[in-house]
Amino acid sequence: MSLAEDISKLADAPDVDRRTDRKKTLLQKYRIPIQHFEYDYIEKCKDARELENILHVLRSGEEGHYPDLIRFTEERLNVINPKSKLLRACCTVLEKSSLQKDEVEELTSDLQYWLTNISKKDQELDNRKCRSIHSDAEVRTFKESREPKKDSKERRIKSTDYSAWDKYDPDTELLKMELSEKKGIEEAKKEEKPKKKVSFNRFATEAEATFFSEREREKGNEFFKSGDYEEALQCYNDSIAAKANVFNINNRAAVNLKLKRYNDVLSDCETVLKLDKENLKAQLRKAEALENMERYDEALRTVEHIIEGDPNNRRAQETAQRLREKCPNFGRKTRMKIIEIE
Amino acid sequence: MEKLQKPQIICHQQQTLDYAVHDVKWMPCSSKFVAVGGKSNGSGIVQIYSLTGEGIEKKSEFGKKEHFKCCTFDASSLRNRHLATGDFCGRLQVWDLEDTLVPVYKSTVHKAVINAIDGVSGNNSGCGAPEIATASRDGSVLVWDVRQKDMPVAKFVAAEESSTRDCWSVAFGDSYNNDERVLAAGYDNGDIKIFDLKNMKVRWSKCVKNGVVGLQFDRKSIPMNKLVATTLESKIYCFDVRTHHPKKGFAYVTEKSHDSTVWSVKHLPQNREVFMTTGGSGSLCLWKYNYPLKRVEKDSDGLSYGVAGEMNLIQNCTLTEQPITSFDWCVDKIGLAVCSSFDQSIRVLITTKLHLY
């Protein structure tokens, strides 16, 4: 069959479809010429959509079973569009027996470490058990909400009710519709969200403070990832207020760096470095903040300190490179002069 | 290499039970979890298990008259960790797990089985009062504050008796300060409604055609961000609920998976963009939501509307042949989870490499 014939067949196809709507096979539905079901064509096909359709037809078995061609099409689709829904494979949940020995050991020791840790906190909470409920929020006053009743008698005018139609003014109805629409739009414009106000309860136990601090830090990380830096900063502030540690202060430094509040970055990094002298992330962030504050000499000194400890750190190397261009004078003083003596 | 980077779901421990288990929940800040359900003679049972180095160990149990359908720890503080339960005849009870003779709080306002329960603000300061929400077959959604006896603090019912639908799922959200809070409810006819608890009105409603079995906001204590609904007929809907447009509503993305009812959706406590759905065919699907490049666009009137992202399937596994009816992540340890299935067993699962997402 030539290409021209194919095209004419495709043009005729809609009429055929309408008549035999129910009996349509997948092949007819996708309108793929039968000669496309072939290794050469599939190998060259760059259209993910068509490959998916071909695979769908092949898997349905309507045109016969071709296991090797299916596999071949799957492989091709994996090259063109690895995220295709048709490539989703289902496996079984792994049993521990099917894992490598070292993997099992790693999992068990990790879990064991967590178990001993968490039982301590659990114990602390049990010892300080309290039955009363504290909350800074009032009990809600009872309200009941019923959904607005729908008018059961529809106000639709019958087509034969001529006197009613005489009274009907399309212009006012249109105006009414427009007005209600505008109202909706104005309401949407008005909406402005108030900020979160946090009043801190003192935590009675260490476990509670750590728990709250961890949750807030995780929330902060999520906001950070989705680019909501102001919200992230708020979460990290809450986390630090509950219980400060290297991780949440370090994260706050990262947010402040994004928000270009370099003074805050510096003070956070200094705090971290007091707790953990060789903290890599804090040193890097400190260098970056100093660079943006145009204190190149100090920045370069910090970066070079990182490189001393970890010569393969790419980010540090790049920053150092950049900084050296900006302050060519750095380090000159230490260079020794070699003078020839006769 | 790509394969090695993918999270793997591992069945760590398995325990067969002699009763039908309806719900499982981790107890926060501990290595313990509870399983609730009922025996074939109609009586209800709550069991407390502890995960130890050797396996799962039963700590204690107590029985009551009716099957327990659902439970939550989310409305109680870390220092009391009371368990709120809903049972087959509509009772809401709150238990002190060390003294289970009588509940510390109870109510019998619901006239039929409580299908779903959710709690909020138990261990969060500055995010409103601790409250419990219950959804029942009698069609009402009630909100409770354990400081107020016998009466709910809010009630949502259909306008007329005839239009009452079976309410299957309920979830708190938007509770980011002391005033704001919403409650989402899913019904058997496919309706999803978001009730505004501050202004006591329906803020949004939508019909997704199939009964809504599972519902969860990605986080309760942030301005509402995403809402995931799972339904009969294998559909999963993910709504971006941050931006509402008066005409377009919320942007959403939908996926088909599990080839059967999708029973529940649970967001990973350590990363809100990752969530697990459990299916009637005994399968587990791990998803990652990817935001679009720009989440909010402006239309010709200058109004903002949301843009949906995409759901990326990162793992798809079969665990058993029976439906997995409940699933719960452990808040304190990333990747640790427990689930229950109709084959009368509970399993502790470990999902690896989740920190990479």
XYZ file of C-alpha atoms in Angstrom:
699
model
C 0.000 0.000 0.000
C 1.386 3.385 -0.895
C 1.381 6.451 1.285
C -1.222 8.177 -0.875
C -3.636 5.329 -0.336
C -3.052 5.538 3.387
C -3.889 9.188 3.463
C -7.069 8.693 1.473
C -7.986 5.871 3.818
C -7.448 8.138 6.797
C -9.651 10.803 5.247
C -12.441 8.262 4.814
C -12.006 6.907 8.281
C -14.307 9.295 10.264
C -17.371 8.146 8.301
C -16.592 4.530 8.947
C -16.019 5.294 12.628
C -19.445 6.762 13.128
C -21.196 3.747 11.739
C -19.191 1.091 13.545
C -18.578 3.054 16.714
C -18.884 0.137 19.100
C -16.734 -2.338 17.219
C -13.781 -0.002 16.712
C -10.485 -1.727 17.431
C -7.589 0.107 19.030
C -5.821 0.068 15.690
C -8.668 2.012 14.094
C -8.970 4.305 17.063
C -5.343 5.424 16.880
C -5.301 5.309 13.065
C -1.869 3.786 12.843
C -1.066 2.193 9.482
C -0.346 -1.492 9.927
C 3.114 -1.216 8.359
C 4.274 0.883 11.314
C 4.211 -2.259 13.427
C 7.665 -3.200 12.368
C 11.188 -3.082 13.854
C 12.657 -0.606 11.353
C 9.889 1.936 11.792
C 9.823 1.650 15.567
C 13.568 1.956 15.773
C 13.434 5.307 13.961
C 10.199 6.589 15.483
C 10.737 9.741 17.558
C 7.120 10.403 18.477
C 6.539 9.227 22.062
C 2.789 9.468 21.649
C 2.778 7.168 18.622
C 5.083 4.691 20.332
C 2.703 4.604 23.299
C -0.214 3.961 20.977
C 1.665 1.198 19.179
C 2.561 -0.389 22.509
C -1.028 -0.145 23.649
C -2.255 -1.939 20.506
C 0.428 -4.624 20.827
C -0.288 -5.243 24.512
C -4.040 -5.479 23.897
C -3.451 -8.570 21.780
C -6.110 -7.462 19.312
C -3.722 -7.808 16.400
C -1.999 -10.948 17.638
C 0.825 -11.566 20.120
C 4.357 -10.382 19.399
C 6.349 -10.610 22.639
C 9.648 -9.599 21.074
C 8.150 -6.611 19.282
C 6.542 -5.482 22.555
C 9.882 -5.653 24.315
C 11.532 -3.802 21.439
C 8.888 -1.050 21.521
C 9.245 -0.731 25.300
C 12.988 -0.277 24.922
C 12.522 2.373 22.248
C 9.909 4.198 24.336
C 12.302 4.128 27.258
C 14.811 6.026 25.114
C 12.312 8.598 23.789
C 10.226 9.130 26.933
C 11.469 7.294 30.043
C 8.659 8.802 32.115
C 5.870 7.280 30.034
C 2.991 5.882 32.062
C 3.012 2.687 30.003
C 6.466 1.821 31.284
C 5.390 1.742 34.919
C 6.261 -1.668 36.192
C 5.019 -3.224 39.387
C 7.421 -5.224 41.518
C 6.873 -7.040 44.775
C 7.832 -5.636 48.137
C 11.266 -6.874 49.112
C 11.590 -9.424 51.870
C 14.582 -9.198 54.140
C 15.762 -12.587 52.901
C 16.190 -11.246 49.368
C 18.524 -8.458 50.453
C 22.303 -8.563 50.573
C 23.747 -9.405 53.956
C 25.480 -6.054 54.414
C 22.283 -4.198 53.473
C 20.341 -6.041 56.165
C 23.053 -5.307 58.702
C 23.047 -1.636 57.814
C 19.271 -1.401 58.138
C 19.193 -3.263 61.431
C 21.956 -1.265 63.042
C 20.394 2.003 61.874
C 17.050 0.937 63.295
C 18.626 -0.278 66.521
C 20.359 3.067 67.032
C 17.049 4.869 66.510
C 15.194 2.471 68.841
C 17.516 3.101 71.783
C 17.353 6.820 71.145
C 13.592 7.039 70.893
C 12.906 4.841 73.911
C 14.801 7.320 76.079
C 12.521 10.128 74.912
C 9.489 7.870 75.273
C 10.510 7.117 78.841
C 10.963 10.789 79.651
C 7.500 11.594 78.319
C 5.929 8.747 80.289
C 7.565 9.951 83.485
C 6.285 13.473 82.982
C 2.819 12.380 81.955
C 0.039 14.898 82.450
C -3.646 14.447 81.926
C -4.729 18.044 81.599
C -4.860 19.815 78.267
C -3.054 23.111 77.771
C -3.736 25.302 74.814
C -3.455 29.004 74.236
C -6.520 28.839 71.980
C -10.065 29.118 73.292
C -12.700 26.444 72.870
C -14.672 27.213 69.736
C -18.224 28.389 70.383
C -20.689 25.997 68.839
C -21.847 26.743 65.355
C -23.815 24.654 62.970
C -23.619 24.980 59.258
C -26.282 23.722 56.932
C -25.621 23.979 53.306
C -27.784 26.590 51.582
C -30.974 24.989 50.312
C -31.227 24.624 46.616
C -34.410 26.023 45.138
C -36.442 22.966 44.345
C -38.875 24.973 42.250
C -36.707 26.059 39.394
C -37.381 29.515 38.148
C -37.041 28.425 34.569
C -39.677 29.913 32.298
C -41.595 27.393 30.223
C -41.255 27.851 26.501
C -45.037 28.082 26.163
C -45.479 30.686 28.905
C -45.585 33.706 26.611
C -46.727 36.295 29.174
C -43.726 35.479 31.365
C -41.402 35.734 28.404
C -42.865 39.172 27.653
C -41.707 40.335 31.065
C -38.262 38.781 30.607
C -35.619 41.368 29.831
C -32.406 39.746 28.584
C -30.390 42.924 29.179
C -31.151 43.082 32.909
C -30.505 39.350 33.261
C -27.149 39.758 31.569
C -26.371 42.686 33.839
C -27.288 40.622 36.882
C -24.982 37.821 35.791
C -22.165 40.246 35.185
C -22.634 41.852 38.591
C -22.537 38.562 40.462
C -19.446 37.596 38.539
C -17.761 40.892 39.407
C -18.606 40.359 43.053
C -16.841 37.007 42.976
C -13.801 38.561 41.382
C -13.669 41.388 43.929
C -13.878 38.913 46.761
C -10.984 37.004 45.305
C -8.964 40.209 45.036
C -9.683 41.205 48.625
C -8.333 38.017 50.103
C -5.089 38.551 51.871
C -3.626 36.065 54.226
C -2.573 37.191 57.675
C 0.786 36.096 58.962
C 1.332 33.401 61.492
C 1.630 34.644 65.012
C 3.530 32.329 67.259
C 3.344 32.509 70.968
C 5.645 30.022 72.566
C 4.636 27.750 75.301
C 7.586 26.739 77.358
C 8.128 23.073 76.686
C 7.993 21.031 79.854
C 10.233 18.273 78.584
C 13.340 18.070 76.457
C 11.645 15.497 74.227
C 8.813 17.865 73.383
C 11.182 20.709 72.535
C 13.264 18.460 70.279
C 10.156 17.057 68.617
C 8.740 20.502 67.866
C 12.103 21.806 66.729
C 12.558 18.886 64.326
C 9.086 19.253 62.816
C 9.587 22.975 62.235
C 12.970 22.359 60.637
C 11.420 19.810 58.267
C 8.678 22.274 57.353
C 11.340 24.886 56.755
C 13.215 22.520 54.424
C 10.028 21.932 52.439
C 9.386 25.663 52.045
C 13.024 26.146 51.100
C 12.787 23.515 48.374
C 9.626 25.026 46.909
C 11.214 28.489 46.937
C 9.078 30.091 49.683
C 12.019 31.598 51.535
C 10.128 33.934 53.886
C 8.014 31.022 55.178
C 11.111 28.866 55.485
C 12.814 31.559 57.568
C 9.803 31.712 59.888
C 9.928 27.931 60.399
C 13.661 27.911 61.090
C 13.220 30.770 63.566
C 10.544 28.732 65.392
C 12.733 25.650 65.277
C 15.721 27.511 66.749
C 13.537 29.133 69.413
C 12.376 25.691 70.539
C 15.791 24.081 70.481
C 18.816 25.344 68.608
C 21.240 22.938 66.989
C 23.845 22.982 64.243
C 21.360 21.848 61.606
C 18.625 24.417 62.028
C 21.028 27.342 62.443
C 22.896 26.207 59.366
C 19.647 26.007 57.421
C 18.662 29.479 58.541
C 21.979 30.720 57.205
C 21.125 29.158 53.836
C 17.737 30.897 53.733
C 19.242 34.241 54.695
C 21.780 33.789 51.938
C 18.903 33.384 49.462
C 17.196 36.434 50.937
C 20.465 38.400 50.650
C 20.616 39.191 54.378
C 24.322 38.700 54.615
C 24.826 40.040 58.134
C 22.419 37.418 59.461
C 24.227 34.733 57.475
C 27.509 35.708 59.041
C 26.233 35.655 62.617
C 24.528 32.259 62.086
C 27.647 30.776 60.522
C 29.768 32.048 63.390
C 27.395 30.393 65.870
C 27.624 27.092 64.004
C 31.402 27.301 63.777
C 31.591 27.837 67.512
C 29.695 24.583 68.016
C 31.359 22.671 65.218
C 34.667 24.175 64.166
C 35.057 22.336 60.884
C 31.461 22.530 59.649
C 31.874 22.610 55.883
C 28.505 24.092 54.951
C 28.825 26.910 57.451
C 32.294 27.794 56.150
C 31.097 27.809 52.557
C 28.111 29.987 53.369
C 30.276 32.333 55.352
C 32.610 32.697 52.385
C 29.714 33.335 50.035
C 28.220 35.968 52.317
C 31.576 37.706 52.709
C 32.015 37.673 48.949
C 28.640 39.341 48.461
C 29.543 41.929 51.087
C 32.664 42.600 49.032
C 34.963 41.542 51.841
C 37.000 39.484 49.392
C 40.110 39.038 51.510
C 38.234 37.450 54.409
C 36.192 35.355 51.989
C 39.286 34.005 50.304
C 40.875 33.193 53.644
C 37.800 31.178 54.625
C 37.713 29.318 51.328
C 41.379 28.487 51.462
C 40.852 27.060 54.905
C 38.185 24.736 53.450
C 40.466 23.692 50.624
C 43.226 22.872 53.084
C 40.910 20.403 54.789
C 39.173 19.110 51.672
C 41.179 19.806 48.506
C 38.605 18.111 46.244
C 35.663 20.312 47.195
C 34.494 21.643 43.837
C 32.286 24.416 45.146
C 35.114 25.730 47.304
C 37.554 25.550 44.383
C 35.180 27.482 42.132
C 34.590 30.141 44.755
C 38.318 30.430 45.344
C 38.925 30.851 41.616
C 36.335 33.624 41.444
C 37.717 35.336 44.492
C 41.312 35.267 43.302
C 40.284 37.188 40.198
C 38.518 39.761 42.345
C 41.388 40.386 44.721
C 44.647 39.906 42.903
C 46.532 41.445 45.777
C 45.692 38.664 48.190
C 48.619 36.662 49.360
C 51.208 38.868 47.657
C 52.683 39.888 50.968
C 53.686 36.391 51.827
C 55.552 35.815 48.571
C 59.278 35.618 49.118
C 61.520 37.725 47.049
C 64.426 35.969 45.530
C 67.408 38.181 45.115
C 70.481 36.986 43.492
C 73.600 37.694 45.426
C 76.731 38.035 43.556
C 22.793 3.340 38.555
C 19.354 4.853 38.139
C 17.825 1.711 39.621
C 20.079 1.817 42.655
C 18.998 5.351 43.435
C 15.324 4.417 43.539
C 13.726 3.999 46.973
C 13.020 0.378 47.825
C 10.156 -0.778 50.014
C 11.186 -3.567 52.362
C 8.877 -5.646 54.526
C 10.669 -5.564 57.871
C 8.241 -7.400 60.147
C 4.915 -9.099 59.729
C 2.338 -10.143 62.293
C -0.831 -12.142 61.676
C -3.818 -11.261 63.850
C -6.969 -13.108 64.892
C -9.294 -10.180 64.174
C -10.177 -7.760 61.380
C -7.874 -4.760 61.680
C -9.312 -1.451 60.453
C -6.667 1.116 61.313
C -3.045 1.417 62.446
C -1.198 4.448 63.835
C 2.297 5.145 65.191
C 2.422 6.649 68.622
C 4.481 9.855 68.239
C 7.897 9.982 69.887
C 8.034 6.244 70.572
C 8.690 2.937 68.856
C 5.120 1.835 69.506
C 2.083 1.633 67.277
C -1.572 0.734 67.792
C -3.838 -1.517 65.742
C -7.613 -1.184 66.120
C -10.356 -3.411 64.775
C -12.902 -5.971 65.792
C -13.411 -9.696 66.291
C -15.879 -11.918 64.461
C -18.190 -11.902 67.504
C -18.638 -8.141 67.045
C -16.472 -6.900 69.896
C -13.852 -4.229 69.367
C -10.166 -4.441 70.173
C -7.200 -2.081 70.529
C -3.688 -3.518 70.643
C -0.445 -1.706 71.385
C 2.674 -3.090 69.759
C 6.284 -2.147 70.183
C 9.006 -2.469 67.578
C 12.135 -3.975 69.125
C 15.426 -5.247 67.803
C 14.011 -8.782 67.673
C 10.677 -8.033 66.025
C 7.201 -6.863 66.998
C 6.169 -7.325 70.586
C 2.642 -6.951 71.879
C 2.639 -4.594 74.871
C -1.008 -4.552 75.870
C -4.532 -4.777 74.568
C -8.087 -3.981 75.599
C -11.499 -4.911 74.255
C -14.805 -3.051 74.141
C -18.322 -3.715 72.900
C -18.147 -2.449 69.320
C -15.671 -2.693 66.423
C -13.246 0.238 66.323
C -13.159 1.754 62.844
C -10.540 4.473 63.030
C -8.152 6.187 65.428
C -5.753 9.123 65.784
C -3.127 10.545 68.160
C -2.995 13.910 66.376
C -5.178 15.855 68.797
C -3.301 14.937 71.972
C -0.064 16.323 73.348
C 3.150 14.350 73.566
C 2.857 14.206 77.314
C -0.482 12.401 77.392
C -0.640 10.733 73.969
C -4.327 9.890 74.243
C -5.837 7.802 71.480
C -9.103 9.025 69.946
C -11.211 6.270 68.382
C -14.414 6.050 66.380
C -16.496 2.872 66.444
C -19.207 1.046 64.475
C -22.138 2.486 66.431
C -20.975 6.094 66.169
C -19.185 6.598 69.485
C -16.182 8.864 69.749
C -13.932 7.875 72.646
C -10.584 9.160 73.847
C -8.410 6.693 75.736
C -5.554 6.966 78.159
C -3.678 3.870 77.032
C -2.411 3.143 80.547
C -5.853 3.247 82.093
C -8.408 1.892 79.646
C -11.300 1.010 81.958
C -13.245 4.140 81.062
C -12.460 6.639 78.294
C -11.244 10.110 79.317
C -13.719 11.604 76.861
C -16.737 10.174 75.078
C -19.686 11.205 72.934
C -22.590 9.409 71.293
C -23.928 12.127 68.995
C -23.309 10.241 65.739
C -26.107 7.832 64.885
C -24.075 5.516 62.623
C -20.534 4.219 62.148
C -17.713 6.763 62.269
C -15.865 6.163 59.018
C -12.968 8.503 59.535
C -11.303 10.568 62.233
C -8.640 13.246 62.204
C -6.961 15.362 64.829
C -5.027 18.618 64.799
C -2.712 20.734 66.957
C -2.052 18.137 69.635
C 1.618 18.955 69.896
C 1.823 22.240 68.071
C 1.874 25.558 69.829
C 0.494 28.614 68.100
C -1.617 26.619 65.663
C -5.038 26.734 67.327
C -6.906 24.545 69.761
C -6.506 20.763 69.709
C -9.569 19.411 67.912
C -10.897 16.102 66.648
C -13.072 15.735 63.552
C -15.309 12.727 62.894
C -17.064 11.745 59.664
C -19.976 9.359 59.819
C -22.379 7.346 57.696
C -25.181 9.531 59.099
C -23.808 12.246 56.804
C -22.629 14.678 59.455
C -19.127 15.926 60.094
C -18.563 16.950 63.712
C -15.670 18.796 65.308
C -14.792 18.132 68.961
C -12.733 19.831 71.607
C -12.006 17.513 74.520
C -12.317 20.474 76.887
C -16.025 20.724 76.065
C -18.170 17.845 77.288
C -20.901 16.060 75.298
C -21.359 18.699 72.596
C -19.389 19.166 69.397
C -17.860 22.601 68.750
C -18.887 22.627 65.105
C -21.256 20.647 62.928
C -21.652 20.278 59.185
C -24.758 18.609 57.784
C -26.558 18.513 54.461
C -29.424 20.957 53.925
C -32.153 18.318 53.751
C -32.505 14.810 55.096
C -32.958 13.449 51.571
C -29.659 14.829 50.286
C -27.607 13.301 53.129
C -24.648 11.280 51.886
C -22.368 8.794 53.581
C -19.217 10.700 54.624
C -16.122 8.555 54.114
C -13.116 10.734 54.819
C -12.070 13.841 56.708
C -8.885 15.908 57.018
C -7.761 19.075 58.794
C -5.642 21.711 57.083
C -4.678 25.389 56.809
C -4.157 25.535 60.581
C -1.164 27.878 60.538
C -2.234 30.249 63.327
C -4.775 30.415 66.131
C -7.664 31.556 63.908
C -7.407 29.872 60.554
C -8.439 26.269 60.050
C -10.284 24.287 57.402
C -11.763 20.819 57.296
C -11.993 18.767 54.105
C -14.582 15.988 53.826
C -15.107 13.354 51.131
C -18.444 11.664 50.423
C -19.621 8.445 48.790
C -21.029 10.307 45.760
C -17.635 11.825 44.958
C -18.182 15.219 46.571
C -15.201 16.864 48.222
C -15.997 19.867 50.403
C -13.701 22.238 52.223
C -15.352 23.794 55.262
C -13.936 27.009 56.627
C -14.002 26.631 60.417
C -13.251 30.310 61.045
C -16.185 31.658 59.039
C -18.326 28.490 59.267
C -19.147 28.179 55.617
C -18.348 25.918 52.690
C -15.299 27.430 51.076
C -15.068 25.086 48.104
C -16.720 21.960 46.781
C -16.145 19.703 43.860
C -17.473 16.379 42.620
C -14.888 13.879 41.419
C -17.500 11.320 40.267
C -16.247 8.422 42.385
C -16.576 7.958 46.147
C -13.755 9.634 48.067
C -12.068 7.043 50.294
C -8.919 8.857 51.367
C -8.174 12.529 51.878
C -5.175 14.380 53.272
C -3.587 17.819 53.165
C 0.166 17.638 52.675
C 0.644 19.511 55.979
C -1.881 20.581 58.576
C -0.007 23.459 60.172
C 0.897 25.540 57.123
C -1.273 27.734 54.876
C -3.014 25.095 52.811
C -0.811 23.965 50.000
C -1.875 20.662 48.478
C -4.819 18.305 48.996
C -4.722 14.714 47.782
C -7.917 12.686 47.371
C -8.085 8.993 46.539
C -11.257 7.425 45.188
C -12.919 4.252 44.002
C -12.003 3.136 40.465
C -8.256 3.747 40.935
C -8.247 7.542 40.650
C -5.920 9.860 42.602
C -6.446 13.642 42.548
C -3.891 16.156 43.701
C -5.208 19.708 44.099
C -2.977 22.749 44.424
C -5.066 24.522 47.064
C -2.835 27.545 47.515
C -4.380 29.666 44.787
C -8.130 29.781 44.246
C -9.599 31.369 41.151
C -13.280 32.418 41.239
C -14.004 30.674 37.935
C -11.280 28.077 37.465
C -11.230 26.928 41.089
C -8.159 24.976 42.191
C -5.724 23.540 39.689
C -5.329 19.775 39.905
C -3.617 16.792 38.412
C -5.045 13.301 38.322
C -3.501 9.852 37.990
C -4.794 6.300 37.624
C -3.136 3.543 39.571
C -3.607 0.335 41.585
C -6.367 -0.947 39.202
C -8.849 -0.861 42.082
C -10.025 1.325 44.949
C -7.271 3.568 46.287
C -7.818 3.204 50.025
C -5.591 5.775 51.579
C -3.032 8.502 50.996
C -0.358 9.443 53.510
C 2.216 12.186 53.062
C 5.731 11.561 54.286
C 6.155 13.564 57.526
C 9.699 14.549 56.545
C 8.867 15.700 53.010
C 5.443 16.930 52.030
C 5.990 16.403 48.285
C 6.326 12.627 48.752
C 3.296 10.474 49.524
C 2.212 6.851 49.551
C -1.110 5.559 48.227
C -2.406 2.089 49.059
C -4.628 0.040 46.794
C -7.365 -2.550 46.862
C -5.135 -4.901 44.917
C -2.611 -4.962 47.767
C -0.208 -2.583 46.075
C 1.698 0.455 47.335
C 2.558 3.449 45.170
C 5.105 6.045 46.197
C 4.625 9.413 44.491
C 6.555 12.644 44.265
C 4.784 15.857 43.362
C 6.792 18.192 41.165
C 5.761 21.832 41.031
C 5.525 23.564 37.669
C 8.081 26.268 36.895
C 5.526 28.897 37.862
C 2.844 27.915 40.354
C 0.731 31.033 39.953
C -0.243 32.824 36.762
C -2.411 35.916 36.184
C -5.430 35.894 33.913
C -6.652 38.804 31.768
C -8.509 40.347 34.748
C -5.327 40.371 36.806
C -6.570 37.545 39.017
C -4.160 34.834 39.966
C -4.853 31.186 39.259
C -2.928 28.080 40.168
C -0.990 25.870 37.801
C -0.859 22.144 38.532
C 2.415 20.287 38.565
C 2.901 16.605 37.885
C 2.880 13.424 39.910
C 5.910 11.257 39.429
C 5.634 7.581 40.364
C 8.857 6.634 42.124
C 7.963 3.164 43.337
C 5.171 0.711 42.683
C 5.096 -2.513 44.698
C 2.761 -5.364 45.484
C 2.687 -6.340 49.144
C -0.212 -8.775 49.370
C -3.313 -9.876 47.484
C -5.821 -8.217 49.804
C -6.616 -4.491 50.037
C -4.259 -2.410 52.179
C -6.774 -0.421 54.173
C -4.575 1.737 56.349
C -1.034 3.013 56.328
C 0.909 5.299 58.641
C 4.392 6.803 58.422
C 6.459 7.121 61.566
C 7.020 10.799 62.336
C 10.307 10.245 64.147
C 12.122 8.025 61.660
C 12.167 8.681 57.932
C 11.020 5.702 55.853
C 9.539 3.682 58.706
C 5.860 2.814 58.283
C 3.187 0.385 59.389
C 0.199 -0.854 57.396
C -2.780 -3.143 57.806
C -4.526 -5.310 55.278
C -7.710 -7.351 54.886
C -5.588 -10.517 55.122
C -5.669 -9.898 58.924
C -2.079 -8.886 59.284
C -0.019 -5.849 60.098
C 3.364 -5.166 58.549
C 6.210 -2.852 59.425
C 7.778 -1.466 56.268
C 11.040 0.339 55.641
C 11.399 2.570 52.599
C 14.997 3.385 51.762
C 16.660 6.421 50.151
C 13.776 8.800 50.816
C 16.158 11.553 51.914
C 17.292 11.875 48.284
C 13.969 13.446 47.285
